[in-house]
XYZ file of C-alpha atoms in Angstrom:
599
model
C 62.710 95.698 128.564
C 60.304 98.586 129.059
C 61.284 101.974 128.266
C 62.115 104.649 131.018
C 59.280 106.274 133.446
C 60.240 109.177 131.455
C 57.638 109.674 128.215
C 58.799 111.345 125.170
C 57.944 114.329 125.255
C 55.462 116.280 122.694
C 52.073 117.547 122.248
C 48.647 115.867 122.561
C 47.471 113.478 119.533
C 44.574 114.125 117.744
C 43.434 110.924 117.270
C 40.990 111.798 114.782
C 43.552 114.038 112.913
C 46.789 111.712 113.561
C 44.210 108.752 111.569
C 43.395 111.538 108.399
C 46.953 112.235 108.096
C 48.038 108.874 108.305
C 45.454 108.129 105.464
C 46.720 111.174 103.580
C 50.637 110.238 103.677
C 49.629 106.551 102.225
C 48.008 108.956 99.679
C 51.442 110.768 98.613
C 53.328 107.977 98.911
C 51.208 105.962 95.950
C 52.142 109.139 94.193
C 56.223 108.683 95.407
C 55.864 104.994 94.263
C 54.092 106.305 90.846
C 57.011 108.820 90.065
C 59.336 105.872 90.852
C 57.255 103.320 88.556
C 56.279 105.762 85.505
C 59.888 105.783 83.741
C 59.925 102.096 84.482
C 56.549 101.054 82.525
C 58.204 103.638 79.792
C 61.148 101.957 79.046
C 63.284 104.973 79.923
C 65.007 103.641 82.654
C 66.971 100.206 82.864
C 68.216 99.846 86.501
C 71.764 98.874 86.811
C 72.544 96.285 89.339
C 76.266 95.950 89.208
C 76.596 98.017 92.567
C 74.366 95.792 94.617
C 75.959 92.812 93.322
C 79.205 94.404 93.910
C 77.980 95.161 97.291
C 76.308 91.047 98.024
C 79.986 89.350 96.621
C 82.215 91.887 98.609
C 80.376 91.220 101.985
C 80.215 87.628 100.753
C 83.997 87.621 100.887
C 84.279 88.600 104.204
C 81.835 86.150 105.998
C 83.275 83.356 103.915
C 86.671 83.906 105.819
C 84.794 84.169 109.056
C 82.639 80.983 108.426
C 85.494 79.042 107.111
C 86.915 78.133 110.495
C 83.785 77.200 112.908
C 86.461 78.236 115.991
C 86.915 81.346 114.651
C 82.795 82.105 113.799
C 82.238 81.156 117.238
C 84.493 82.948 118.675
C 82.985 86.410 116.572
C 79.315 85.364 117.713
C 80.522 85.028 121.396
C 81.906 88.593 121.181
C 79.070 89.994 120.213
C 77.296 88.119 122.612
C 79.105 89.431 125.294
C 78.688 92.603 124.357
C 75.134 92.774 124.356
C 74.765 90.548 127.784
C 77.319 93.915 129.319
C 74.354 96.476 127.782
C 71.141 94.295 129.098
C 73.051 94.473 132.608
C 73.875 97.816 132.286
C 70.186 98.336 131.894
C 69.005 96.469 134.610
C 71.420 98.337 136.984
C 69.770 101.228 135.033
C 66.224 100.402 136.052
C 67.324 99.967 139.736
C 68.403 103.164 139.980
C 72.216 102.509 140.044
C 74.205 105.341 138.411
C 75.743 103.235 135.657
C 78.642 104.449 132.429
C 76.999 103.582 129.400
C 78.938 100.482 127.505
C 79.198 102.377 124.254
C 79.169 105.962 123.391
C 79.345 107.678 120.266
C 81.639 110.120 119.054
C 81.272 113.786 120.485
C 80.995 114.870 116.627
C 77.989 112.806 115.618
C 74.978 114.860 115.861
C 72.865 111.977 115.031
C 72.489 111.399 118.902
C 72.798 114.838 119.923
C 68.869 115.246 121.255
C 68.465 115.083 125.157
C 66.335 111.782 125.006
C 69.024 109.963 123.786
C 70.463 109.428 126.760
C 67.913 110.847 129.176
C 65.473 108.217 128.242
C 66.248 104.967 129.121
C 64.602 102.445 126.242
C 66.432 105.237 123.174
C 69.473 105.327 125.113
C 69.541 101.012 125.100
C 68.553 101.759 121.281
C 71.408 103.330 120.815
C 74.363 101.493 122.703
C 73.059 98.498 120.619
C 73.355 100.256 117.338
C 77.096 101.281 118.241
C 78.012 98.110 119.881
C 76.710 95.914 116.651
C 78.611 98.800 114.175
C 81.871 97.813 116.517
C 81.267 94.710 115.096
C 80.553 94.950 111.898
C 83.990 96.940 111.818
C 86.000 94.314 113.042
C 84.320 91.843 110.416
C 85.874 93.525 108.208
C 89.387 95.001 110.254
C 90.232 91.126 111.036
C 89.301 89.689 108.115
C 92.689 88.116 107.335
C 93.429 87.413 103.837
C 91.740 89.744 102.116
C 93.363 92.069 99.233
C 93.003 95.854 100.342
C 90.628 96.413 97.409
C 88.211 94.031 98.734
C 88.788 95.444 102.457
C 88.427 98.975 101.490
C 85.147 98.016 99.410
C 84.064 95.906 102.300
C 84.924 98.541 104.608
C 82.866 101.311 102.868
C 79.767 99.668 102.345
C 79.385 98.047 105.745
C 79.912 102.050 106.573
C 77.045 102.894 103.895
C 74.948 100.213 105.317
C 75.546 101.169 109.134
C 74.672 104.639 108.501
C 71.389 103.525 106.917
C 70.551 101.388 109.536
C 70.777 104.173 112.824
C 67.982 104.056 115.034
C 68.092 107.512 114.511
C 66.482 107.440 110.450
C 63.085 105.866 111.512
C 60.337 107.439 113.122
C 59.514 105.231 116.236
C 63.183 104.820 117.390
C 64.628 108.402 117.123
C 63.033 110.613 119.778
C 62.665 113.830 118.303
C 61.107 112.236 114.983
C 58.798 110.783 117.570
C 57.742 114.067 119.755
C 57.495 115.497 115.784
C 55.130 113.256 114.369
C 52.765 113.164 118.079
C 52.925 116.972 117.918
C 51.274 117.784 114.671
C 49.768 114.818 114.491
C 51.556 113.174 111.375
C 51.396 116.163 109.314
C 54.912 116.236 109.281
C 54.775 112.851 107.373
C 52.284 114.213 104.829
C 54.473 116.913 103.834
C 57.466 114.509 104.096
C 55.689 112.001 101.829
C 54.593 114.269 99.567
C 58.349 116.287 99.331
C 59.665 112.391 98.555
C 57.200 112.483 95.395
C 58.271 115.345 93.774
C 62.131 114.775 94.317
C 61.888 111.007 93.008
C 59.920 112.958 90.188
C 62.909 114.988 89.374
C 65.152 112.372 89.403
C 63.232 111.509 86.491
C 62.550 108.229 88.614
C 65.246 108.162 90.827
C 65.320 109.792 94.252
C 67.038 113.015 93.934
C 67.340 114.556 97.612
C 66.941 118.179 97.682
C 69.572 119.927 100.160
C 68.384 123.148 99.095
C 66.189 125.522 98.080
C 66.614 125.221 94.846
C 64.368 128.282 93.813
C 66.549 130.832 95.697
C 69.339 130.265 93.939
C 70.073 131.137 89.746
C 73.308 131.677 88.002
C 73.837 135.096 87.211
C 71.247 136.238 89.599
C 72.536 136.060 92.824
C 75.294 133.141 92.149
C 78.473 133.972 89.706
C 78.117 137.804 89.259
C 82.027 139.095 88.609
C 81.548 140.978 85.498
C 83.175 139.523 82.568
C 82.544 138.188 79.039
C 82.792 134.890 76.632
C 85.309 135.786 74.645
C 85.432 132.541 72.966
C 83.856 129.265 72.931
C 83.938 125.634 70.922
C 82.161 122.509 71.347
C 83.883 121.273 74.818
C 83.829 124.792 76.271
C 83.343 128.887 76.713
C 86.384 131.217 78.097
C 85.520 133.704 80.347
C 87.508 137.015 80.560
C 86.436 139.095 83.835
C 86.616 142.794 83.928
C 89.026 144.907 85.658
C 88.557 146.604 88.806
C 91.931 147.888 89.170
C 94.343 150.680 86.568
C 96.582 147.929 86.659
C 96.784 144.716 86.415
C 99.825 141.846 86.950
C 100.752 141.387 83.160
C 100.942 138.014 83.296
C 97.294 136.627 83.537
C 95.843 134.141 85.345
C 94.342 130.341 83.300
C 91.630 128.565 85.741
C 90.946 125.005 84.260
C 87.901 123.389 87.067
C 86.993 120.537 87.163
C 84.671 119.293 84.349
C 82.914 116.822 86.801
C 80.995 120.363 88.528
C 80.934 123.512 87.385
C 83.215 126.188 87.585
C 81.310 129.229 89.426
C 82.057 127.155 92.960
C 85.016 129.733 92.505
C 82.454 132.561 92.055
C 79.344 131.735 94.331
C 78.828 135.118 95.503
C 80.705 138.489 95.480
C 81.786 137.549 99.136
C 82.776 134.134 98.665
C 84.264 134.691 95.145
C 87.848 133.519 94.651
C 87.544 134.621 90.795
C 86.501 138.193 92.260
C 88.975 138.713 94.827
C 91.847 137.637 91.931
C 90.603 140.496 90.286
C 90.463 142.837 92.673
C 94.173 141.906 93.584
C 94.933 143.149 90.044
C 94.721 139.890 88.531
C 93.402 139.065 84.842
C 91.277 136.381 85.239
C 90.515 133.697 82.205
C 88.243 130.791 83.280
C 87.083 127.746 81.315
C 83.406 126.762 82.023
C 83.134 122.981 80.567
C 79.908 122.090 78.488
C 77.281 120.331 79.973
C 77.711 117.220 77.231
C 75.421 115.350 75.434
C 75.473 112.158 73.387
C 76.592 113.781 70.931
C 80.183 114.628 71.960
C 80.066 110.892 73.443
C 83.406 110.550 72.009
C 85.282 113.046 73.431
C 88.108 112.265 75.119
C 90.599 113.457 77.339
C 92.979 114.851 74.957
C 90.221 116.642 73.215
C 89.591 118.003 76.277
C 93.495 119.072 76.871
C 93.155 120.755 73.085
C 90.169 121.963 73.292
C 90.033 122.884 76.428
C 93.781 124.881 78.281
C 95.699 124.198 74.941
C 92.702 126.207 73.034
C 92.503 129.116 76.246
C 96.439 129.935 76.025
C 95.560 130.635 71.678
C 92.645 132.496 72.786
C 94.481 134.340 75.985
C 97.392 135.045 73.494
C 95.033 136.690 71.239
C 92.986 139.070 73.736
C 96.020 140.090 76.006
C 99.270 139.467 73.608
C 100.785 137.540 76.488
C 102.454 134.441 75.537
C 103.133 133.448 78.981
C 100.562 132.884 81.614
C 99.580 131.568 85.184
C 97.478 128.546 85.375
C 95.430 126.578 88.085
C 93.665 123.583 87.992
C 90.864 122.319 90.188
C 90.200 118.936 91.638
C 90.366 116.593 87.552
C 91.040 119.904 85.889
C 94.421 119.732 88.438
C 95.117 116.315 86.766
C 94.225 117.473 83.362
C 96.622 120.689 84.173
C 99.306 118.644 84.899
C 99.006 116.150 82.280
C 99.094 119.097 79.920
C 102.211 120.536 81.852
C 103.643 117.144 80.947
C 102.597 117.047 77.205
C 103.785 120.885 76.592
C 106.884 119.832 77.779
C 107.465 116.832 75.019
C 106.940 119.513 72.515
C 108.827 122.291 74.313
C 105.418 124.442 74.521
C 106.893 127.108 77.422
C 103.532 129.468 77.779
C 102.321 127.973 81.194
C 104.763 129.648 83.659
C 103.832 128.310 86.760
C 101.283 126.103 87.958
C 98.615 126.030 90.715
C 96.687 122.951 91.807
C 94.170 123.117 94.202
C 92.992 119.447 95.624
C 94.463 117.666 92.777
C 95.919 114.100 92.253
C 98.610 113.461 90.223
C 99.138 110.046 91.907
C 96.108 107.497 92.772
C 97.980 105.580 95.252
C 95.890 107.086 97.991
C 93.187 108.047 96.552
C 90.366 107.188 98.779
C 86.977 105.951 99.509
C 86.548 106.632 95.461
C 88.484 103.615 94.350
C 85.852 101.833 96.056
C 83.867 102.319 92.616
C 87.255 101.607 90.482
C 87.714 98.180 89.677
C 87.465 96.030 86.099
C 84.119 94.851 86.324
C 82.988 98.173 87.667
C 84.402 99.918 85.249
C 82.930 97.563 82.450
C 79.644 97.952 83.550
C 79.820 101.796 84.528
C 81.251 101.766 80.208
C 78.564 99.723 79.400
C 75.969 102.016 80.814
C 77.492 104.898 79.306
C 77.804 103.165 75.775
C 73.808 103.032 75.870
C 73.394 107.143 76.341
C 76.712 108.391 75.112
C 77.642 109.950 78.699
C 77.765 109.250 82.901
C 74.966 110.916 84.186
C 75.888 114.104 86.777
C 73.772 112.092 89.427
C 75.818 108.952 89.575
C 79.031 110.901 90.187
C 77.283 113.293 92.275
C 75.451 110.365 94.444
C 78.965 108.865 94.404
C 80.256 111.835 96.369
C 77.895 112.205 98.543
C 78.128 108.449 99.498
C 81.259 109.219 100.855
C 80.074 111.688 103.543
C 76.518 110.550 103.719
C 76.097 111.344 107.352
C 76.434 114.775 106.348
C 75.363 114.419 102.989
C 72.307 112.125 102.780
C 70.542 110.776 105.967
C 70.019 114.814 107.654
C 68.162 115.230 104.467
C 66.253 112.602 104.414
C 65.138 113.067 108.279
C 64.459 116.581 107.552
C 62.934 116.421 104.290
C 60.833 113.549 104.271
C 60.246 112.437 107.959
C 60.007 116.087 109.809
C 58.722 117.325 106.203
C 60.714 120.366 106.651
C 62.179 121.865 103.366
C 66.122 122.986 103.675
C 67.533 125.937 104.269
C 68.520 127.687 101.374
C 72.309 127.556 100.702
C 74.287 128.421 97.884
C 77.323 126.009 98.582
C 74.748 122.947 98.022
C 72.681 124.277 95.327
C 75.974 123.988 93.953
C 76.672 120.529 94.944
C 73.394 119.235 93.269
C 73.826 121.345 90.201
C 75.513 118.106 88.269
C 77.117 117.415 85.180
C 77.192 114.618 82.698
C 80.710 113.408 81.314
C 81.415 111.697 77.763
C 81.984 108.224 77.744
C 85.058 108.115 76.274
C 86.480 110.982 78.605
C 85.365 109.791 81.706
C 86.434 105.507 80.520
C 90.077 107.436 80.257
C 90.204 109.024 83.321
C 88.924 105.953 85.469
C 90.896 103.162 83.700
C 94.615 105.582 83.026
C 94.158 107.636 86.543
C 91.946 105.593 89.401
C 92.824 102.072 87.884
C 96.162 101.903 86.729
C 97.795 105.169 88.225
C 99.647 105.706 84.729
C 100.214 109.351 85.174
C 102.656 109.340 88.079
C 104.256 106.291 86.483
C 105.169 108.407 83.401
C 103.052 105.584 81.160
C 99.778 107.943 80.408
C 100.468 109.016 76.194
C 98.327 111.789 75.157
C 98.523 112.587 71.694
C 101.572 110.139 70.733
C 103.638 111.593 73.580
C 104.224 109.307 76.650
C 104.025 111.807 79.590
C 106.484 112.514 82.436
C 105.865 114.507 85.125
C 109.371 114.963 86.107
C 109.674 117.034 82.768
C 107.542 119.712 84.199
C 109.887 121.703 85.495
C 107.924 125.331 86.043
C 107.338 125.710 89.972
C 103.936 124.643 91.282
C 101.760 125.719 93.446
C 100.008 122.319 95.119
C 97.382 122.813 97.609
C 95.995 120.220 99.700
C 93.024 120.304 102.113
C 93.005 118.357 105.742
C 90.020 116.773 105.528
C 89.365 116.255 101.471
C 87.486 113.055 101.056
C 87.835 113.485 97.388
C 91.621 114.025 96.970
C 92.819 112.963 100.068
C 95.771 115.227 101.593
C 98.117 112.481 101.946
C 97.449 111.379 98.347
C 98.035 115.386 96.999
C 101.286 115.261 99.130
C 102.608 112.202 97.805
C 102.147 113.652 94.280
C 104.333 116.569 95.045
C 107.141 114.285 94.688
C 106.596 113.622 90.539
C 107.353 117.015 89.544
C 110.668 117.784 88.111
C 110.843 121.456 89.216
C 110.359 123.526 92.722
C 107.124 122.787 94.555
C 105.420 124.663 97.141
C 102.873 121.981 99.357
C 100.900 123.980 101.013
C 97.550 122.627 103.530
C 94.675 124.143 104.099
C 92.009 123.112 106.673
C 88.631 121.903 106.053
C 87.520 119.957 102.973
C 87.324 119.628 99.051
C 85.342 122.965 98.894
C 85.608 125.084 102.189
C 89.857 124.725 102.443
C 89.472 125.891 98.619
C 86.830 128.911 98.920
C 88.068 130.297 101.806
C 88.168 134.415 101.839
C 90.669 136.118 103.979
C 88.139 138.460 105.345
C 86.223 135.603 107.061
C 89.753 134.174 109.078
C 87.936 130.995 109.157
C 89.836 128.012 108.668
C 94.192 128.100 109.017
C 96.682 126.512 106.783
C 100.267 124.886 106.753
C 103.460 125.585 104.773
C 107.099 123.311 104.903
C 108.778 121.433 102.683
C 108.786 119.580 99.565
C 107.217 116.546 100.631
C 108.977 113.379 99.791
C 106.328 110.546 100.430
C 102.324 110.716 101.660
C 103.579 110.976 105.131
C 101.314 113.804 106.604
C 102.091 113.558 110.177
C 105.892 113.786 109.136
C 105.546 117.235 106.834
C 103.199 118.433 109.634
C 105.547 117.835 112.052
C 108.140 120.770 110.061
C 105.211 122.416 108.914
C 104.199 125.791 110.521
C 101.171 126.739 110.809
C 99.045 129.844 109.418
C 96.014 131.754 110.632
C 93.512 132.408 108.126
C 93.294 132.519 104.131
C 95.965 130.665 102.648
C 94.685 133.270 99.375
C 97.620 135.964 100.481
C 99.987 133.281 100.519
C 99.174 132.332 97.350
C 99.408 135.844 95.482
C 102.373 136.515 97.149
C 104.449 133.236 95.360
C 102.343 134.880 92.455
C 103.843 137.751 91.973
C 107.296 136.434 93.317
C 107.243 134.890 90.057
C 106.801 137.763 88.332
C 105.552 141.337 89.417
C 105.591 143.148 86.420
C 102.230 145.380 86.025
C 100.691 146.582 82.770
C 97.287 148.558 82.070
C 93.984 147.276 83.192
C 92.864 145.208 80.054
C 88.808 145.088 78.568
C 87.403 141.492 78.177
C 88.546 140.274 74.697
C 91.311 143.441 74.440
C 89.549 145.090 71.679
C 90.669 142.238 69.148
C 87.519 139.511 69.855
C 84.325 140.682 70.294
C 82.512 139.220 73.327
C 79.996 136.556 72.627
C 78.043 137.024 75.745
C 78.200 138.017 79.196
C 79.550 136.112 82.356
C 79.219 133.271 83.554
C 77.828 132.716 80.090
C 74.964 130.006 78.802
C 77.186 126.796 79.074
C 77.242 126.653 82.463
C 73.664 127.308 82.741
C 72.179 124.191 81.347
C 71.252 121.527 83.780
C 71.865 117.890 83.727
């Protein structure tokens, strides 16, 4: 078929030029492939292959049902077939001039087809209706698959998703039009500077290709990313306590406990002064203790979950108690340090420890029924060989959990970068929310082997079969009210999954959902009105549509909401208090060094 009368569009070549850049790119990539080679020939990296193999045997599974009846293989190649017999007459009509509706079309929300040419020229457009019509497909491979176990099908599901994504016309240079008009226009320039972006990010992954989706160089903690004033007031091996400042003569005089997630670090609740959650908490009169997690190495390889539950909110209420002389506080947990929150809710209530008196989770999972695309990854043998990696350095590296999230949004999260970094060689824009995202942690080996095998794996948390410290924990012995905030469109901790764990607490529960994601329905300032959220019910099952349909809905910041069940609990103001209340001297300034050191 030959493409439409209409050219893509673009400057004049060089040919001259277009053949010296050409020569140059081949240049930086032999340094790309030498940054990928160099830890190789070294012996410091051993490539793991347990996800590709996971990857061959699951899609394995899924043409052996498909092959095993020659009727029903038939029947799946005819479909397809069909399907692309409909597109080669819908071109032909095309190329008469017949006004013709295309025979797929992608969703109005993917903006990997959203350039003119697309659909204005005829041989991308054809490109395109056969990528979607073969990812139909592929989807119903795996949809009508009979047989399978939903394990399998969700793995299968997921990395035909992965591999569709990586396969789009749209991430190589001669079939995605505006790469195309790019690469004619400055006559492959664009490809030198990609090529030669490619080499220094596979040379900071020490090897491995780590994408830049910022600029990293605008950004540094304490700079111009977690500024709320505030000390370290205390600190052991697992972690530093932060104590912010006042900025009010009074203060609620029970204080506020943040336990984050270990998995990223904690100033995502204090990116800047505008976007701070930590800051606006104490400008509402709030005192505000926050643990920031160590960035581990192999030494503290054997640190497990309950030394993080000691050392970690267990430790902050001694230290809180100490600094403020109040026994009782307010806690919230974020994301794993929501799961570690409420497994310590659980635990304080075997030994009738009372100094947590109400509890906030934001986009937390108590319950892994539902727990997502992440499962995917959570399976014996994967777990074996993820613990036998991690038995060789002591720790997960922050880039394998950090890859694994962006996996599951890598049409947002990979592929833009890669066509903007390394094929239109353009660097990112700088943004704090993904300097963030790519400022990774590691994770002991025995802490993170707990979490997968007692939370993803075998759910024993909600099933009141988790023990912690010779104490078998049960959720329905919590019995302070809680706080449990869900997001619409987590990918992380799905919404349905943080509903359904409502339902294991023992005590009053407020569900409350906010729009947008993992991050954005979390750090979401009133000021900006930006996304709405939902309040109803105590949710009885993972039902969403249900609670939505008695939920009502909220403009805004679901933050006022949330300091008004605050101080319902308990108004009571006292004095503004200093950072370490005159009893323990400050170690250091916020956000302190912990959270400082890079993976």
């Amino acid at each position: 078929m030959r493409a439409s009368s209409e050219p893509v569009k673009g400057g004049s070549a060089d040919a001259e030029e277009f053949a010296r850049n050409i020569a140059r790119m081949v240049e930086e990539g032999g340094k790309a492939l030498a940054a990928y080679l160099k830890p190789r020939e070294e012996g410091r990296r051993d490539d793991q292959y347990a996800e590709v193999t996971d990857v061959v045997k699951t899609i394995g599974q899924v043409a052996d049902y498909w092959l095993r009846d020659p009727q029903r293989a038939l029947e799946l190649q005819s479909s397809l077939g069909k399907a692309y017999l409909d597109l080669w007459a819908n071109a032909v009509k095309r190329m008469a001039g017949e006004q013709v509706q295309p025979v797929a079309e992608p969703d109005p929300k993917d903006k990997r087809f959203a350039d003119p040419e697309w659909s204005s020229n005829q041989f991308f457009d054809f490109l395109k209706q056969a990528y979607l019509l073969t990812v139909q497909w592929a989807n119903r491979l795996v949809r009508d698959a009979q047989g399978l176990d939903p394990h399998t099908r969700q793995k299968a599901d997921f990395y035909v998703r992965q591999i569709a994504n990586a396969i789009a016309p749209s991430n190589f240079i001669l079939t995605n039009p505006e790469l195309l008009r790019e690469t004619l226009a400055s006559n492959a320039d664009n490809l030198v500077r990609g090529m030669h972006m490619l080499a220094e990010d596979i040379a900071a992954g020490r090897g491995d290709l780590k994408i830049r989706q910022s600029r990293s160089e605008m950004f540094e903690v304490g700079r111009n990313l977690a500024l709320t004033p505030g000390k370290v007031i205390f600190e052991n091996v697992l972690m530093q306590l932060v104590q912010y400042a006042a900025s009010t003569q009074a203060v609620l005089k029970r204080p506020i406990l943040i336990v984050p997630p270990w998995i990223n670090k904690f100033y995502i609740l204090d990116l800047t002064p505008e976007k701070s959650f930590i800051k606006w908490c104490v400008d509402q009169g709030l005192t505000v203790f926050v643990i920031s997690w160590v960035n581990p190495d192999s030494k503290l390889a054997q640190k497990g979950f309950e030394d993080y539950m000691r050392d970690g909110p267990l430790a902050a209420l001694n230290v809180i108690e100490s600094s403020t002389g109040e026994r009782e506080v307010n806690a919230i947990g974020y994301c794993v340090g929501g799961t570690l929150l409420a497994a310590t809710l659980a635990y304080m209530a075997s030994t009738r420890d009372q100094r947590i008196a109400s509890a906030t989770l934001f986009a937390a999972q108590v319950d892994f029924t539902h727990a997502g695309d992440l499962k995917v990854f959570v399976d014996e043998e994967q777990i074996a060989a993820r613990e036998r990696e991690m038995s060789e350095r002591g720790y997960l590296e922050g880039k394998k959990m950090a890859t694994a999230f962006n996996l599951l949004r890598s049409n947002d999260l990979i592929w833009p970068y890669v066509i903007n970094n390394y094929l239109k060689g353009k660097e990112p824009a700088p943004f704090d929310l993904l300097y963030w995202n790519s400022d990774a942690t590691r994770m002991p080996a025995a802490n993170h082997s707990f979490y997968l095998r007692n939370c993803y794996l075998e759910n024993r948390l909600s099933k009141g079969e988790m023990v912690i410290g010779g104490k078998k924990l049960d959720l329905k012995s919590v019995t302070v009210p809680i706080y449990n905030l869900a997001t619409r469109e987590d990918h992380i901790a799905p919404a349905r999954s943080v509903l359904l764990g409502s339902k294991f607490f023992g005590g009053p529960v407020r569900f409350v959902l906010a729009g947008s994601g993992h991050i954005a329905g979390v750090v979401n300032p009133p000021d900006k009105m930006k996304y709405q959220y939902w309040t109803g019910p105590k949710p009885t099952s993972a039902n969403l549509d249900r609670w939505l349909a008695k939920a009502k809905e909220h403009a805004g910041s679901w933050w006022p909401d949330w300091l008004d069940w605050i101080k319902a609990r308990d108004a009571t103001e006292v004095p503004a208090r200093e950072p370490g209340g005159g009893k323990l001297a400050p170690r250091e300034d916020a956000p302190g060094s912990y959270v400082r050191v890079r993976d």
